[in-house]
Short mmCIF file of C-alpha atoms in Angstrom, two decimals:
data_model
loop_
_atom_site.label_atom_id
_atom_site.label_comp_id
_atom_site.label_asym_id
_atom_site.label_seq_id
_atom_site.Cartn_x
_atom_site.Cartn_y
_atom_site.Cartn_z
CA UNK A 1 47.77 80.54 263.04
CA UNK A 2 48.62 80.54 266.95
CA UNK A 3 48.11 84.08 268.71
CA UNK A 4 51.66 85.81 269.64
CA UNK A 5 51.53 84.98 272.85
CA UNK A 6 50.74 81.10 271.84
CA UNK A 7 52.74 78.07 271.09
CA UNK A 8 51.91 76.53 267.67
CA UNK A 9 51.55 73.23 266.71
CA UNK A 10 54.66 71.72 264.42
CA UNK A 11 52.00 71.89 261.54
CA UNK A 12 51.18 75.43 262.03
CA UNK A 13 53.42 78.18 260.70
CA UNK A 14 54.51 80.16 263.34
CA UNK A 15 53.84 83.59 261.64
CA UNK A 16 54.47 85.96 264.60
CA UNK A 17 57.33 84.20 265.83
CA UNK A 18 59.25 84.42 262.62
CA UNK A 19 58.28 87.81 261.75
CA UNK A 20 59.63 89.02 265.58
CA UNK A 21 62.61 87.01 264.65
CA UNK A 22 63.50 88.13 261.56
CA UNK A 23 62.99 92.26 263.20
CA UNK A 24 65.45 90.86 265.85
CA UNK A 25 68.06 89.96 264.20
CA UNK A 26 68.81 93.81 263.19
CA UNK A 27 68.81 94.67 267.25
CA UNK A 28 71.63 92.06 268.27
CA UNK A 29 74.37 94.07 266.74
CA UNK A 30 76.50 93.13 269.72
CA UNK A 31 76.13 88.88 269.04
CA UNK A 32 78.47 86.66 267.72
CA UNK A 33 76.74 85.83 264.89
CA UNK A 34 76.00 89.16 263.78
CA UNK A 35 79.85 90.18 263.35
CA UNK A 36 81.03 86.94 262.37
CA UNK A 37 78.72 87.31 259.37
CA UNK A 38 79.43 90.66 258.71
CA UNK A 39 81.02 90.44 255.21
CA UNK A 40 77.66 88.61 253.89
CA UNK A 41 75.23 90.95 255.25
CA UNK A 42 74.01 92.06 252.11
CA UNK A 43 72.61 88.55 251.44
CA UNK A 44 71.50 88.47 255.00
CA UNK A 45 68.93 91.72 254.44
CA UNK A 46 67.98 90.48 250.92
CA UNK A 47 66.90 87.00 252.73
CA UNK A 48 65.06 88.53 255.62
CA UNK A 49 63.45 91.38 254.00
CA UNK A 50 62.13 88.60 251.25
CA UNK A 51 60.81 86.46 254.24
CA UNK A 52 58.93 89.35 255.35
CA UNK A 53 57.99 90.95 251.77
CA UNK A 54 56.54 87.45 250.97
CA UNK A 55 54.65 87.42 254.75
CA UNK A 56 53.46 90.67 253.47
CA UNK A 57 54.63 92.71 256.28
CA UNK A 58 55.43 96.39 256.18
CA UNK A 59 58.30 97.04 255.10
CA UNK A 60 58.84 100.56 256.49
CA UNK A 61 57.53 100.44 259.83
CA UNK A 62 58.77 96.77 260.58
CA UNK A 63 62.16 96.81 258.72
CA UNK A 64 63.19 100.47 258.31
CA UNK A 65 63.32 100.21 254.65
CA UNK A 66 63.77 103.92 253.57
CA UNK A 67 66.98 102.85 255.98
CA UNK A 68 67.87 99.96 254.46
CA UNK A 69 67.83 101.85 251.24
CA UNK A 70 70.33 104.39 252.23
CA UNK A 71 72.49 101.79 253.79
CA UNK A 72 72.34 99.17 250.22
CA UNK A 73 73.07 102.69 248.29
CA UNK A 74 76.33 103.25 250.69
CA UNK A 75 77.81 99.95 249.69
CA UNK A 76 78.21 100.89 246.08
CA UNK A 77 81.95 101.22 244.65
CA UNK A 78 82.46 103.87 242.06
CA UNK A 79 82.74 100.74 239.77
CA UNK A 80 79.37 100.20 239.71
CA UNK A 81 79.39 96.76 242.11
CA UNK A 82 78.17 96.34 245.28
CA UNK A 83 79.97 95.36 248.70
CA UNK A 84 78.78 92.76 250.99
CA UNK A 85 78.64 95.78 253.27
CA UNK A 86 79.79 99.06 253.88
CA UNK A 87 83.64 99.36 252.57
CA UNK A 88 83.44 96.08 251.85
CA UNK A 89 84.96 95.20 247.96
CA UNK A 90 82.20 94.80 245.28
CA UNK A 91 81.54 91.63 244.32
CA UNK A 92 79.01 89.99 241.19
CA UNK A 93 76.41 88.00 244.71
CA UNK A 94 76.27 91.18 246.64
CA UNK A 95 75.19 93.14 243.50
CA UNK A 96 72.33 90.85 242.57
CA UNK A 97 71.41 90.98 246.46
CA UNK A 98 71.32 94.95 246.15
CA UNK A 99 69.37 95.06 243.20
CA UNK A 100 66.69 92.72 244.81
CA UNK A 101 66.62 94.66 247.66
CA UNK A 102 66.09 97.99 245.65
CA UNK A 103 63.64 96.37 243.63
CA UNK A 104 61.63 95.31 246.86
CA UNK A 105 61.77 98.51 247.74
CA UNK A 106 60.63 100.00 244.69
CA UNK A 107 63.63 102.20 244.76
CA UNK A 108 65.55 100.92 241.28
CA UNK A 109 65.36 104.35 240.15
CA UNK A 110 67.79 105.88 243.09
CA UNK A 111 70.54 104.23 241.15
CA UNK A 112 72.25 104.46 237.70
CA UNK A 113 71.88 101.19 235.77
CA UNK A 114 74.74 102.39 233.45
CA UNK A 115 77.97 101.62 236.18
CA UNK A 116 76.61 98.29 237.06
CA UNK A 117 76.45 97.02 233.96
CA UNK A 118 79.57 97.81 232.59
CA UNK A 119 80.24 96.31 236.37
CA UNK A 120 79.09 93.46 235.28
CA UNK A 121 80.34 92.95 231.94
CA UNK A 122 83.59 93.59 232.60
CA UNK A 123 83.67 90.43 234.66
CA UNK A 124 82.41 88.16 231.79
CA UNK A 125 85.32 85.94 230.67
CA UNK A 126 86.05 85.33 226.90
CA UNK A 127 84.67 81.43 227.65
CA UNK A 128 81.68 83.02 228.56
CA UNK A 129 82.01 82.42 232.30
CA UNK A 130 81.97 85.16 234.76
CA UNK A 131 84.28 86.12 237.75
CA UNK A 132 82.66 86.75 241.02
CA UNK A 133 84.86 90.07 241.46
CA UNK A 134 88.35 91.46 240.62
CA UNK A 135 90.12 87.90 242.32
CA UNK A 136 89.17 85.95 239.39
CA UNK A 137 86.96 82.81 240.69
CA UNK A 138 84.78 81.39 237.98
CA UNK A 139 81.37 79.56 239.35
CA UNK A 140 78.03 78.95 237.62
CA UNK A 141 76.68 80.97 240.89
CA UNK A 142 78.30 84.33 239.15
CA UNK A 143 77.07 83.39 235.78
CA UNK A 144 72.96 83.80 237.50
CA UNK A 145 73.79 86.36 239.02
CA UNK A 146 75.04 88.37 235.92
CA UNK A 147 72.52 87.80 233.75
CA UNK A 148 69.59 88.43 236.86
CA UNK A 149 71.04 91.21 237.40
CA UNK A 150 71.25 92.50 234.20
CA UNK A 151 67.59 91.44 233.57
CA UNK A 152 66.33 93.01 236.81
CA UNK A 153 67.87 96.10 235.67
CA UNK A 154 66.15 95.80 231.64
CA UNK A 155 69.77 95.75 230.14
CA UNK A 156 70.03 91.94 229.24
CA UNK A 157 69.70 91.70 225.89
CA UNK A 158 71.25 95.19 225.27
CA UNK A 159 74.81 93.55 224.06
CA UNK A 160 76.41 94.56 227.12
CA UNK A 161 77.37 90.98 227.78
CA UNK A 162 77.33 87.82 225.17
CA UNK A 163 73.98 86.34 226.51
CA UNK A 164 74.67 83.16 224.13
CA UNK A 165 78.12 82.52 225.31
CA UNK A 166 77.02 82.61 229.13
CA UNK A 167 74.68 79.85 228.66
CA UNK A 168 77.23 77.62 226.31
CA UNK A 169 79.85 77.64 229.72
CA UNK A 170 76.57 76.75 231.94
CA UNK A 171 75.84 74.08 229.28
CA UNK A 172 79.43 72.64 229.74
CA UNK A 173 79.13 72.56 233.20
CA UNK A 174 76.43 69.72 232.52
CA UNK A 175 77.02 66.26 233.70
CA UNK A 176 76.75 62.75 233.28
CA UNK A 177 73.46 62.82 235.57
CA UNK A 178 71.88 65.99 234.04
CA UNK A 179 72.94 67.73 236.78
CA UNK A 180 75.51 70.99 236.74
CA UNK A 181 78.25 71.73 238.95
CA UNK A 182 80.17 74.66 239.88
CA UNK A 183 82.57 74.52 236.56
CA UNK A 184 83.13 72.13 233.71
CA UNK A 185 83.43 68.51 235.59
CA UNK A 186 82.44 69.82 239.25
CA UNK A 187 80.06 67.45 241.17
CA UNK A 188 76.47 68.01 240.50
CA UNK A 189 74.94 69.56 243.43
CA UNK A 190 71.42 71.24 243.55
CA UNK A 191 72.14 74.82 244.59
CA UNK A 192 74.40 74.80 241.54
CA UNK A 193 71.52 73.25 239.45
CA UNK A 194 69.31 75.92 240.17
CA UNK A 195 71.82 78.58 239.35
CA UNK A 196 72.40 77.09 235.79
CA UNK A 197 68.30 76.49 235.50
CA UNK A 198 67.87 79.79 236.55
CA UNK A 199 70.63 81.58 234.45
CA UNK A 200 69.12 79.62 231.24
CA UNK A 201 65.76 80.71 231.69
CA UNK A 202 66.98 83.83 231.64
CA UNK A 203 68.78 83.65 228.70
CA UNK A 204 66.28 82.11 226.91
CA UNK A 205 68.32 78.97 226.59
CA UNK A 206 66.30 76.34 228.51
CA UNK A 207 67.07 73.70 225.25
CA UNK A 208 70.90 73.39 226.46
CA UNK A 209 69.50 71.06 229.15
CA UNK A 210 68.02 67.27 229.36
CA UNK A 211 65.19 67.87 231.77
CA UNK A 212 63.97 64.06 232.08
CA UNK A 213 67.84 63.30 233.34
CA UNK A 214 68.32 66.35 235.27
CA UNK A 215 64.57 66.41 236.97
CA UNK A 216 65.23 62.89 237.95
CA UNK A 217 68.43 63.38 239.74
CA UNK A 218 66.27 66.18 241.42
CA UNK A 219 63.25 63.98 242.23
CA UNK A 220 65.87 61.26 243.97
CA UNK A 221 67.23 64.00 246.55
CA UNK A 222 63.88 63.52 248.22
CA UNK A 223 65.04 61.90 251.65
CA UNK A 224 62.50 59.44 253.66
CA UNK A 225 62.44 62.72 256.13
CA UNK A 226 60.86 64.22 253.50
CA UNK A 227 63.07 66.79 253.40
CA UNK A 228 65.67 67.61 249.95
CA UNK A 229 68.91 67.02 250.37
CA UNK A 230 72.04 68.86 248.05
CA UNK A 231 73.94 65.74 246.82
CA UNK A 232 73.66 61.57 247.39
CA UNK A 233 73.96 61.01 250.60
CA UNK A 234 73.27 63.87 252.63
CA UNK A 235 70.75 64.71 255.29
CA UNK A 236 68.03 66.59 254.07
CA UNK A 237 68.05 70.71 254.37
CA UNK A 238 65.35 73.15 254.33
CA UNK A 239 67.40 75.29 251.93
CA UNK A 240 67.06 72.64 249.44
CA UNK A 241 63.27 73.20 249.27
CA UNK A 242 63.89 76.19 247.42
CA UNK A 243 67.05 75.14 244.94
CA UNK A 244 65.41 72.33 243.52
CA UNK A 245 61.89 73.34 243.45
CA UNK A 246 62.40 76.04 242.24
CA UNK A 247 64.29 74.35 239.18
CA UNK A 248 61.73 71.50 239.04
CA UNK A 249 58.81 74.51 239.03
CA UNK A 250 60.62 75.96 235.69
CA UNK A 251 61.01 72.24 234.42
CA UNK A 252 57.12 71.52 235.29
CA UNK A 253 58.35 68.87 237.26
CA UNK A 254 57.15 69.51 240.85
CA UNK A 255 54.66 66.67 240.84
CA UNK A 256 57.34 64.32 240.70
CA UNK A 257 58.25 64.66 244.63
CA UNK A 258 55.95 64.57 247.08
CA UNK A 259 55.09 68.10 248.38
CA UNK A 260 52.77 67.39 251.48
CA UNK A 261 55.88 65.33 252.53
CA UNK A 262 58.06 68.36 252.05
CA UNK A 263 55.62 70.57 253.74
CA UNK A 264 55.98 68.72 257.04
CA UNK A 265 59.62 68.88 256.76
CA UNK A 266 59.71 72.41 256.41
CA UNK A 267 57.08 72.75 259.10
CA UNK A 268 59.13 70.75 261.93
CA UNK A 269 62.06 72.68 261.00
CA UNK A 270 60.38 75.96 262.53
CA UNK A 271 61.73 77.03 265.80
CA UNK A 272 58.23 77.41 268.24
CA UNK A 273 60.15 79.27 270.81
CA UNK A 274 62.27 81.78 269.48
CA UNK A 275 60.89 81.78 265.62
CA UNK A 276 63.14 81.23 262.61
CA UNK A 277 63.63 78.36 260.65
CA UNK A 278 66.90 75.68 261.15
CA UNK A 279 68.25 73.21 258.29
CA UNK A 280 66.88 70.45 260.18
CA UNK A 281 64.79 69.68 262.92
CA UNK A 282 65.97 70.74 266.30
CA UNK A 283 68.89 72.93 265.16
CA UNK A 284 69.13 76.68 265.65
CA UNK A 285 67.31 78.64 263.10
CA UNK A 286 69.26 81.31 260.78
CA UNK A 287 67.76 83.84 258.28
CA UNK A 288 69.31 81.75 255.47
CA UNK A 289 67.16 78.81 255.98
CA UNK A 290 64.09 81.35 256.86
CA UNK A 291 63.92 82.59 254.05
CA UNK A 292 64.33 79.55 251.96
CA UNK A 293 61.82 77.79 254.00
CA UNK A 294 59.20 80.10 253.70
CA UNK A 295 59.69 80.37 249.86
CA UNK A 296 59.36 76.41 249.51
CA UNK A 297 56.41 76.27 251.39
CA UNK A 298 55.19 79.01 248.67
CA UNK A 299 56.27 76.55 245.59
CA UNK A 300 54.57 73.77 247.43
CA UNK A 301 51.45 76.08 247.22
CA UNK A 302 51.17 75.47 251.33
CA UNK A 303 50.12 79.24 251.83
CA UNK A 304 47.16 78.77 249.46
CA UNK A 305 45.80 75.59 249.72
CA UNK A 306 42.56 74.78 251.66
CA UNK A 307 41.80 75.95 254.55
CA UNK A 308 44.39 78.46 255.00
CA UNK A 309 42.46 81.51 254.48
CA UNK A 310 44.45 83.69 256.85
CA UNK A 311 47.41 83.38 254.75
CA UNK A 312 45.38 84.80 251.69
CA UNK A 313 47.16 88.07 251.49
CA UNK A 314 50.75 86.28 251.21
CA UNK A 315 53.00 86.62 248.08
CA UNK A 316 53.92 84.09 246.12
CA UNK A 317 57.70 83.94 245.28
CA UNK A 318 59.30 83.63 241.28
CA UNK A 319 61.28 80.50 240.65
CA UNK A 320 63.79 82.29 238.21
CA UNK A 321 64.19 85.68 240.37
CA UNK A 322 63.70 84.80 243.41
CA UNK A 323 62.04 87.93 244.45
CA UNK A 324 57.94 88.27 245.24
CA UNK A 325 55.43 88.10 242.14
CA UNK A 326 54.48 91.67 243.00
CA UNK A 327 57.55 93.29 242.59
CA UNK A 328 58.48 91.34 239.32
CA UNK A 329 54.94 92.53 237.97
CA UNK A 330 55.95 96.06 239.17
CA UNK A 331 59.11 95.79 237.28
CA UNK A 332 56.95 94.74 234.26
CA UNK A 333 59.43 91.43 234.21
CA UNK A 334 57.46 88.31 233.44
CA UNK A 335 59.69 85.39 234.24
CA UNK A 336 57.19 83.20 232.24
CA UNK A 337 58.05 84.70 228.62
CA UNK A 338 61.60 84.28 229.16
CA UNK A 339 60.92 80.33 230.21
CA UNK A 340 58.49 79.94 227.47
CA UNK A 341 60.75 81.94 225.13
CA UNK A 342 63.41 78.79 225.95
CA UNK A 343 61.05 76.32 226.20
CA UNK A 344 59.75 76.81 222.71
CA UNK A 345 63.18 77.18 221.38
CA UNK A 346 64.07 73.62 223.09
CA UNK A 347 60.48 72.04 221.18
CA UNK A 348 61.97 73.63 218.14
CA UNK A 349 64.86 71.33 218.69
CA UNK A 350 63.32 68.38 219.66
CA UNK A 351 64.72 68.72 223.49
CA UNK A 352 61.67 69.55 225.20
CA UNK A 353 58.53 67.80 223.91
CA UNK A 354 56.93 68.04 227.30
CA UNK A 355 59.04 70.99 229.37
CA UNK A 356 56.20 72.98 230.70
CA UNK A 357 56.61 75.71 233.49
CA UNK A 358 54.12 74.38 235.98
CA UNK A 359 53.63 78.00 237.68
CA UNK A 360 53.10 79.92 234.34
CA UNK A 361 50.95 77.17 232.48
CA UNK A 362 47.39 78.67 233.08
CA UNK A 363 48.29 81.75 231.61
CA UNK A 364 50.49 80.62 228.63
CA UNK A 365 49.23 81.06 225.22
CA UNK A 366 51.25 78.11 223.81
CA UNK A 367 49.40 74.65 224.56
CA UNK A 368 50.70 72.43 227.78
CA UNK A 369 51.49 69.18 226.74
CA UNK A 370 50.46 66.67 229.13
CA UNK A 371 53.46 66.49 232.21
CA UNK A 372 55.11 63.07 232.39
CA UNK A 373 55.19 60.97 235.04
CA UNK A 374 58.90 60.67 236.41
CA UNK A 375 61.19 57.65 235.29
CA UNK A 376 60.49 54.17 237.04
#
């Protein structure tokens, strides 16, 4: 790891330089960038203070947290939801992003869980589908977030919402190519994929899906870059790194696309100057892709594999909550029995003979069948 005032190598991660950039991007209130995004910015502090959580910074005196508390709690509507920002409308992705950041923070209990689920429930649609807010747009996106949400905050299986139903309209949003889209008959594409993953791990419903089909259709958006791309076709984008491994990590499916590869990818994507991390090489890093870089490189294992002793006290990030293994264990949330719970309910069926989270397997006290190899 170089020295601050050092340039790394493109297959070094630039520590310092992302950690100063990540600080920075609070200071340049007066940029373009900073009010064109303004509407988002709750997603903006949930991905930067998860890039540093998982860098296993401080919080307090690097990020202002007991700040960023007060400011998260000044977004919430009498409703329950939460605003993208300050008098902002609520909406179901800037909840989920509050909620994460609260639960970073170890500050859940500075807000009543009550108003945000009945938030929440009120948005689920009698197809089981959720809104995103009061406007009415239905996307698989809304139905993770629910059901996260709801789970972050111990009221999932409270009968609040119809758990069961949710993951029936994620099931119908399954395609030809095992893939999910956005609705019933969108175009697969991989952010969606791990949404619907995601949101039936969660709900225990992991048997609803044909992992050989969709894990395949994962394993092909490795690009010769060896970067992920979204969809056929497309460039490869660091974001990626984290929506489909994170879905092939649940499926036990990671060893079906080369990591090392993947590292490297990730790795030239860093910014050497300035810090951050860009979608592709040479391109101007954002917090987005930051974040999402940093937490593939933690599903590829990067942090912790030989050698890399200095990066021994970093976090390692969940594939269904997207939040640091230290605050789920805080929580007392293991992401694990909910995967297993569906994964034994899909052997039950016959669907999943050989599903086996590749993260949770060490610890799981149901056998691991042996991991396929992926289709020739």
């Amino acid at each position: 790891m170089a020295a601050a005032g050092e340039k790394s190598s493109p297959c070094e991660f630039a520590e310092a330089r992302h950690v100063g950039y990540v600080k920075g991007l609070a200071e340049a209130s007066h940029s373009f960038e900073f009010v064109a995004t303004q509407h988002l910015r709750m997603s903006g502090v949930y991905w930067g203070l998860t890039a540093m959580a998982l860098m296993n910074r401080d919080l307090e005196s690097e990020m202002g947290l007991s700040g960023v508390v007060d400011w998260v709690l000044s977004c919430q509507h009498p409703n329950g939801g939460f605003g993208g920002n300050t008098k902002h409308d609520p909406h179901l992705l800037y909840t989920l992003s509050a909620v994460q950041i609260l639960a970073i923070a170890g500050c859940l209990h500075r807000i009543e869980p009550g108003p945000i689920v009945r938030y929440v429930a009120s948005l689920q649609q009698d197809d089981g589908s959720f809104v995103g807010d009061q406007w009415g747009e239905v996307d698989t996106r809304f139905s993770y977030c629910a059901l996260a949400t709801l789970a972050l905050l111990g009221h999932l299986n409270e009968g609040a919402v119809d758990v069961p139903k949710a993951c029936e309209f994620v099931a119908s949003c399954r395609n030809f190519d095992g893939g999910f889209g956005c609705i019933p008959g969108a175009e697969s594409h991989a952010a969606q994929i791990f949404c619907c993953v995601g949101a039936l791990a969660i709900g225990s419903c992991l048997h609803l899906l044909d992992p050989e089909l969709l894990c395949w259709w994962l394993a092909e958006r490795q690009c010769d870059s060896g970067g992920l791309n979204g969809r056929p076709e497309k460039q490869a984008d660091v974001c990626y790194s984290w929506w489909i491994l994170s879905s092939l990590t649940m499926l036990g499916r990671t060893h079906w696309i080369d990591k090392a590869q993947l590292a490297k990818f990730i790795l030239s994507c860093q910014d050497l100057d300035d810090g951050g991390i860009a979608d592709r090489p040479g391109n101007v890093a954002d917090v987005f892709h930051t974040f999402f870089g940093i937490a593939g490189l933690s599903l590829v294992d990067w942090f912790s594999s030989e050698g890399k002793s200095e990066f021994s006290m970093y976090d390692d990030i969940d594939p269904v909550f997207a939040l640091p293994r230290t605050v789920l264990a805080h929580l007392q949330i293991d992401s694990s029995s909910l995967m297993l719970a569906g994964l034994e309910s899909a052997k039950a069926k016959g669907t999943g003979e050989h599903l086996a989270p590749e993260s949770f397997a060490p610890s799981s006290p149901f056998p691991v069948p042996t991991q396929p190899d992926p289709p020739r």
